[in-house]
């Protein structure tokens, strides 16, 4: 029985490796598409900033520019984060990192911890260096079998909405 279980795990890992290899192949195409979209949005923000601040005093203009820059940085940071749910309770942070590293450099992993039970809560937030990597991980890993469970991968904003919705019921 133990051998059969190990064989199943090996087969599942081989499937995950194949999916990750496909993700890497798609990465270049998706990066180009996201870069084009980002450039279009950035161009639009620059136009709005130049036109919308014409009648504002220089000191106030600088404050508004700093606020907008801070908002863009926060939006970029959120675009780089994905929620990973239904993580097997026996999995460790390094195993989660190993599964998500093929999609791009990881900045941080926040594995939610339960201090009473002394184990993680079964979900984490993975923050990538780039939003492109986060999007590829989201596209490729949602529903994948990891540690014997089908994990759920959502964008950070979708995960927050789901939590809010569940709390409001």
PDB file of C-alpha atoms in Angstrom:
ATOM      1  CA  UNK A   1       0.000   0.000   0.000  1.00  0.00           C
ATOM      2  CA  UNK A   2       2.855   2.375   0.833  1.00  0.00           C
ATOM      3  CA  UNK A   3       4.516   1.662  -2.517  1.00  0.00           C
ATOM      4  CA  UNK A   4       1.269   2.379  -4.375  1.00  0.00           C
ATOM      5  CA  UNK A   5       0.877   5.643  -2.503  1.00  0.00           C
ATOM      6  CA  UNK A   6       4.456   6.650  -3.345  1.00  0.00           C
ATOM      7  CA  UNK A   7       3.828   5.796  -6.986  1.00  0.00           C
ATOM      8  CA  UNK A   8       0.696   7.966  -6.980  1.00  0.00           C
ATOM      9  CA  UNK A   9       2.623  10.828  -5.441  1.00  0.00           C
ATOM     10  CA  UNK A  10       5.415  10.431  -7.985  1.00  0.00           C
ATOM     11  CA  UNK A  11       2.896  10.442 -10.828  1.00  0.00           C
ATOM     12  CA  UNK A  12       1.229  13.557  -9.394  1.00  0.00           C
ATOM     13  CA  UNK A  13       4.599  15.298  -9.133  1.00  0.00           C
ATOM     14  CA  UNK A  14       5.437  14.348 -12.726  1.00  0.00           C
ATOM     15  CA  UNK A  15       2.117  15.842 -13.818  1.00  0.00           C
ATOM     16  CA  UNK A  16       2.888  19.024 -11.882  1.00  0.00           C
ATOM     17  CA  UNK A  17       6.340  19.273 -13.473  1.00  0.00           C
ATOM     18  CA  UNK A  18       4.770  18.920 -16.933  1.00  0.00           C
ATOM     19  CA  UNK A  19       2.253  21.662 -16.115  1.00  0.00           C
ATOM     20  CA  UNK A  20       5.016  23.896 -14.827  1.00  0.00           C
ATOM     21  CA  UNK A  21       7.035  23.361 -17.993  1.00  0.00           C
ATOM     22  CA  UNK A  22       3.996  24.406 -20.031  1.00  0.00           C
ATOM     23  CA  UNK A  23       3.665  27.483 -17.836  1.00  0.00           C
ATOM     24  CA  UNK A  24       7.259  28.473 -18.488  1.00  0.00           C
ATOM     25  CA  UNK A  25       6.668  28.154 -22.230  1.00  0.00           C
ATOM     26  CA  UNK A  26       3.602  30.385 -22.015  1.00  0.00           C
ATOM     27  CA  UNK A  27       5.365  32.895 -19.790  1.00  0.00           C
ATOM     28  CA  UNK A  28       7.014  34.848 -22.609  1.00  0.00           C
ATOM     29  CA  UNK A  29       3.708  35.324 -24.441  1.00  0.00           C
ATOM     30  CA  UNK A  30       1.864  36.369 -21.303  1.00  0.00           C
ATOM     31  CA  UNK A  31       4.647  38.724 -20.203  1.00  0.00           C
ATOM     32  CA  UNK A  32       4.458  40.534 -23.524  1.00  0.00           C
ATOM     33  CA  UNK A  33       0.672  40.893 -23.251  1.00  0.00           C
ATOM     34  CA  UNK A  34       0.831  42.159 -19.670  1.00  0.00           C
ATOM     35  CA  UNK A  35       3.692  44.542 -20.521  1.00  0.00           C
ATOM     36  CA  UNK A  36       1.591  46.031 -23.324  1.00  0.00           C
ATOM     37  CA  UNK A  37      -1.395  46.432 -21.004  1.00  0.00           C
ATOM     38  CA  UNK A  38       0.763  47.973 -18.272  1.00  0.00           C
ATOM     39  CA  UNK A  39       2.271  50.428 -20.744  1.00  0.00           C
ATOM     40  CA  UNK A  40      -1.196  51.443 -21.920  1.00  0.00           C
ATOM     41  CA  UNK A  41      -2.399  51.992 -18.352  1.00  0.00           C
ATOM     42  CA  UNK A  42       0.768  53.884 -17.377  1.00  0.00           C
ATOM     43  CA  UNK A  43       0.394  56.111 -20.407  1.00  0.00           C
ATOM     44  CA  UNK A  44      -3.202  56.849 -19.430  1.00  0.00           C
ATOM     45  CA  UNK A  45      -2.211  57.687 -15.849  1.00  0.00           C
ATOM     46  CA  UNK A  46       0.524  60.021 -17.046  1.00  0.00           C
ATOM     47  CA  UNK A  47      -1.940  61.843 -19.296  1.00  0.00           C
ATOM     48  CA  UNK A  48      -4.485  62.186 -16.483  1.00  0.00           C
ATOM     49  CA  UNK A  49      -1.811  63.436 -14.100  1.00  0.00           C
ATOM     50  CA  UNK A  50      -0.547  66.089 -16.493  1.00  0.00           C
ATOM     51  CA  UNK A  51      -4.016  67.353 -17.416  1.00  0.00           C
ATOM     52  CA  UNK A  52      -5.692  67.046 -14.025  1.00  0.00           C
ATOM     53  CA  UNK A  53      -3.094  68.913 -11.959  1.00  0.00           C
ATOM     54  CA  UNK A  54      -2.762  72.041 -14.089  1.00  0.00           C
ATOM     55  CA  UNK A  55      -4.621  74.309 -11.651  1.00  0.00           C
ATOM     56  CA  UNK A  56      -3.021  73.009  -8.429  1.00  0.00           C
ATOM     57  CA  UNK A  57      -0.253  74.790  -6.495  1.00  0.00           C
ATOM     58  CA  UNK A  58       3.221  73.199  -6.785  1.00  0.00           C
ATOM     59  CA  UNK A  59       3.278  71.988  -3.146  1.00  0.00           C
ATOM     60  CA  UNK A  60      -0.127  70.377  -3.462  1.00  0.00           C
ATOM     61  CA  UNK A  61       0.811  68.957  -6.853  1.00  0.00           C
ATOM     62  CA  UNK A  62       3.817  67.196  -5.333  1.00  0.00           C
ATOM     63  CA  UNK A  63       1.617  65.733  -2.583  1.00  0.00           C
ATOM     64  CA  UNK A  64      -0.929  64.467  -5.115  1.00  0.00           C
ATOM     65  CA  UNK A  65       1.863  62.995  -7.257  1.00  0.00           C
ATOM     66  CA  UNK A  66       3.310  61.208  -4.205  1.00  0.00           C
ATOM     67  CA  UNK A  67      -0.130  59.845  -3.277  1.00  0.00           C
ATOM     68  CA  UNK A  68      -0.695  58.587  -6.808  1.00  0.00           C
ATOM     69  CA  UNK A  69       2.750  57.002  -6.870  1.00  0.00           C
ATOM     70  CA  UNK A  70       2.001  55.278  -3.561  1.00  0.00           C
ATOM     71  CA  UNK A  71      -1.318  53.998  -4.945  1.00  0.00           C
ATOM     72  CA  UNK A  72       0.412  52.652  -8.061  1.00  0.00           C
ATOM     73  CA  UNK A  73       3.031  50.905  -5.917  1.00  0.00           C
ATOM     74  CA  UNK A  74       0.308  49.347  -3.731  1.00  0.00           C
ATOM     75  CA  UNK A  75      -1.638  48.230  -6.816  1.00  0.00           C
ATOM     76  CA  UNK A  76       1.536  46.710  -8.268  1.00  0.00           C
ATOM     77  CA  UNK A  77       2.211  44.899  -4.982  1.00  0.00           C
ATOM     78  CA  UNK A  78      -1.323  43.469  -4.905  1.00  0.00           C
ATOM     79  CA  UNK A  79      -1.013  42.334  -8.525  1.00  0.00           C
ATOM     80  CA  UNK A  80       2.074  40.340  -7.472  1.00  0.00           C
ATOM     81  CA  UNK A  81       0.233  38.371  -4.736  1.00  0.00           C
ATOM     82  CA  UNK A  82      -1.819  35.199  -5.065  1.00  0.00           C
ATOM     83  CA  UNK A  83      -3.860  33.345  -2.470  1.00  0.00           C
ATOM     84  CA  UNK A  84      -3.221  29.601  -2.180  1.00  0.00           C
ATOM     85  CA  UNK A  85      -5.893  27.643  -0.325  1.00  0.00           C
ATOM     86  CA  UNK A  86      -6.595  24.010   0.573  1.00  0.00           C
ATOM     87  CA  UNK A  87      -2.926  23.384   1.352  1.00  0.00           C
ATOM     88  CA  UNK A  88      -2.285  20.009   2.955  1.00  0.00           C
ATOM     89  CA  UNK A  89      -1.576  20.554   6.654  1.00  0.00           C
ATOM     90  CA  UNK A  90       1.533  18.344   6.429  1.00  0.00           C
ATOM     91  CA  UNK A  91       3.141  20.605   3.811  1.00  0.00           C
ATOM     92  CA  UNK A  92       5.898  22.968   4.852  1.00  0.00           C
ATOM     93  CA  UNK A  93       6.595  26.475   3.554  1.00  0.00           C
ATOM     94  CA  UNK A  94       9.601  25.317   1.528  1.00  0.00           C
ATOM     95  CA  UNK A  95       7.408  22.759  -0.281  1.00  0.00           C
ATOM     96  CA  UNK A  96       4.905  25.475  -1.194  1.00  0.00           C
ATOM     97  CA  UNK A  97       7.778  27.657  -2.390  1.00  0.00           C
ATOM     98  CA  UNK A  98       9.195  24.809  -4.468  1.00  0.00           C
ATOM     99  CA  UNK A  99       5.833  24.273  -6.172  1.00  0.00           C
ATOM    100  CA  UNK A 100       5.414  27.968  -7.039  1.00  0.00           C
ATOM    101  CA  UNK A 101       9.007  28.948  -7.908  1.00  0.00           C
ATOM    102  CA  UNK A 102       8.893  27.752 -11.564  1.00  0.00           C
ATOM    103  CA  UNK A 103       6.598  30.672 -12.438  1.00  0.00           C
ATOM    104  CA  UNK A 104       9.031  33.377 -11.351  1.00  0.00           C
ATOM    105  CA  UNK A 105      11.100  34.724  -8.467  1.00  0.00           C
ATOM    106  CA  UNK A 106       9.179  34.711  -5.187  1.00  0.00           C
ATOM    107  CA  UNK A 107       9.499  37.750  -2.954  1.00  0.00           C
ATOM    108  CA  UNK A 108       7.761  36.224   0.085  1.00  0.00           C
ATOM    109  CA  UNK A 109       5.403  33.518   1.288  1.00  0.00           C
ATOM    110  CA  UNK A 110       3.002  34.205   4.127  1.00  0.00           C
ATOM    111  CA  UNK A 111       1.764  30.833   5.366  1.00  0.00           C
ATOM    112  CA  UNK A 112      -1.029  31.574   7.857  1.00  0.00           C
ATOM    113  CA  UNK A 113      -0.099  30.064  11.225  1.00  0.00           C
ATOM    114  CA  UNK A 114      -2.318  28.861  14.072  1.00  0.00           C
ATOM    115  CA  UNK A 115      -0.435  29.410  17.345  1.00  0.00           C
ATOM    116  CA  UNK A 116      -2.873  27.249  19.327  1.00  0.00           C
ATOM    117  CA  UNK A 117      -2.732  24.185  17.075  1.00  0.00           C
ATOM    118  CA  UNK A 118       0.949  24.880  16.236  1.00  0.00           C
ATOM    119  CA  UNK A 119       0.439  24.285  12.519  1.00  0.00           C
ATOM    120  CA  UNK A 120      -0.491  26.332   9.493  1.00  0.00           C
ATOM    121  CA  UNK A 121      -4.138  27.054   8.707  1.00  0.00           C
ATOM    122  CA  UNK A 122      -4.103  25.554   5.219  1.00  0.00           C
ATOM    123  CA  UNK A 123      -3.694  28.737   3.193  1.00  0.00           C
ATOM    124  CA  UNK A 124      -0.946  31.153   2.212  1.00  0.00           C
ATOM    125  CA  UNK A 125      -0.218  34.273   0.204  1.00  0.00           C
ATOM    126  CA  UNK A 126       2.622  34.002  -2.303  1.00  0.00           C
ATOM    127  CA  UNK A 127       4.122  37.299  -3.441  1.00  0.00           C
ATOM    128  CA  UNK A 128       6.110  37.322  -6.670  1.00  0.00           C
ATOM    129  CA  UNK A 129       8.578  39.905  -7.906  1.00  0.00           C
ATOM    130  CA  UNK A 130       6.363  40.566 -10.934  1.00  0.00           C
ATOM    131  CA  UNK A 131       2.628  40.540 -11.651  1.00  0.00           C
ATOM    132  CA  UNK A 132       3.288  38.419 -14.740  1.00  0.00           C
ATOM    133  CA  UNK A 133       4.652  35.580 -12.603  1.00  0.00           C
ATOM    134  CA  UNK A 134       1.657  35.825 -10.254  1.00  0.00           C
ATOM    135  CA  UNK A 135      -0.758  35.648 -13.189  1.00  0.00           C
ATOM    136  CA  UNK A 136       0.976  32.612 -14.663  1.00  0.00           C
ATOM    137  CA  UNK A 137       0.937  30.840 -11.281  1.00  0.00           C
ATOM    138  CA  UNK A 138      -2.750  31.664 -10.911  1.00  0.00           C
ATOM    139  CA  UNK A 139      -3.532  30.333 -14.384  1.00  0.00           C
ATOM    140  CA  UNK A 140      -1.433  27.174 -14.069  1.00  0.00           C
ATOM    141  CA  UNK A 141      -1.809  26.101 -10.435  1.00  0.00           C
ATOM    142  CA  UNK A 142      -5.503  26.541  -9.619  1.00  0.00           C
ATOM    143  CA  UNK A 143      -6.984  23.082  -9.086  1.00  0.00           C
ATOM    144  CA  UNK A 144      -3.625  21.286  -9.240  1.00  0.00           C
ATOM    145  CA  UNK A 145      -3.106  18.326  -6.900  1.00  0.00           C
ATOM    146  CA  UNK A 146      -0.450  19.279  -4.351  1.00  0.00           C
ATOM    147  CA  UNK A 147       0.254  17.163  -1.300  1.00  0.00           C
ATOM    148  CA  UNK A 148      -2.801  15.035  -2.018  1.00  0.00           C
ATOM    149  CA  UNK A 149      -5.222  17.984  -2.222  1.00  0.00           C
ATOM    150  CA  UNK A 150      -6.540  20.122  -5.056  1.00  0.00           C
ATOM    151  CA  UNK A 151      -5.274  23.575  -4.185  1.00  0.00           C
ATOM    152  CA  UNK A 152      -7.154  26.761  -4.926  1.00  0.00           C
ATOM    153  CA  UNK A 153      -5.189  29.684  -6.344  1.00  0.00           C
ATOM    154  CA  UNK A 154      -6.911  33.066  -6.537  1.00  0.00           C
ATOM    155  CA  UNK A 155      -5.830  36.628  -7.094  1.00  0.00           C
ATOM    156  CA  UNK A 156      -5.290  38.563  -3.882  1.00  0.00           C
ATOM    157  CA  UNK A 157      -8.293  40.810  -4.554  1.00  0.00           C
ATOM    158  CA  UNK A 158     -10.610  37.870  -5.326  1.00  0.00           C
ATOM    159  CA  UNK A 159      -9.531  36.114  -2.126  1.00  0.00           C
ATOM    160  CA  UNK A 160     -10.222  39.261  -0.077  1.00  0.00           C
ATOM    161  CA  UNK A 161     -13.674  39.576  -1.667  1.00  0.00           C
ATOM    162  CA  UNK A 162     -14.486  35.933  -0.888  1.00  0.00           C
ATOM    163  CA  UNK A 163     -13.413  36.350   2.749  1.00  0.00           C
ATOM    164  CA  UNK A 164     -15.446  39.561   3.057  1.00  0.00           C
ATOM    165  CA  UNK A 165     -18.471  37.893   1.477  1.00  0.00           C
ATOM    166  CA  UNK A 166     -18.281  34.907   3.823  1.00  0.00           C
ATOM    167  CA  UNK A 167     -17.903  37.190   6.855  1.00  0.00           C
ATOM    168  CA  UNK A 168     -20.914  39.291   5.867  1.00  0.00           C
ATOM    169  CA  UNK A 169     -23.299  36.295   5.758  1.00  0.00           C
TER     170      UNK A 169
END
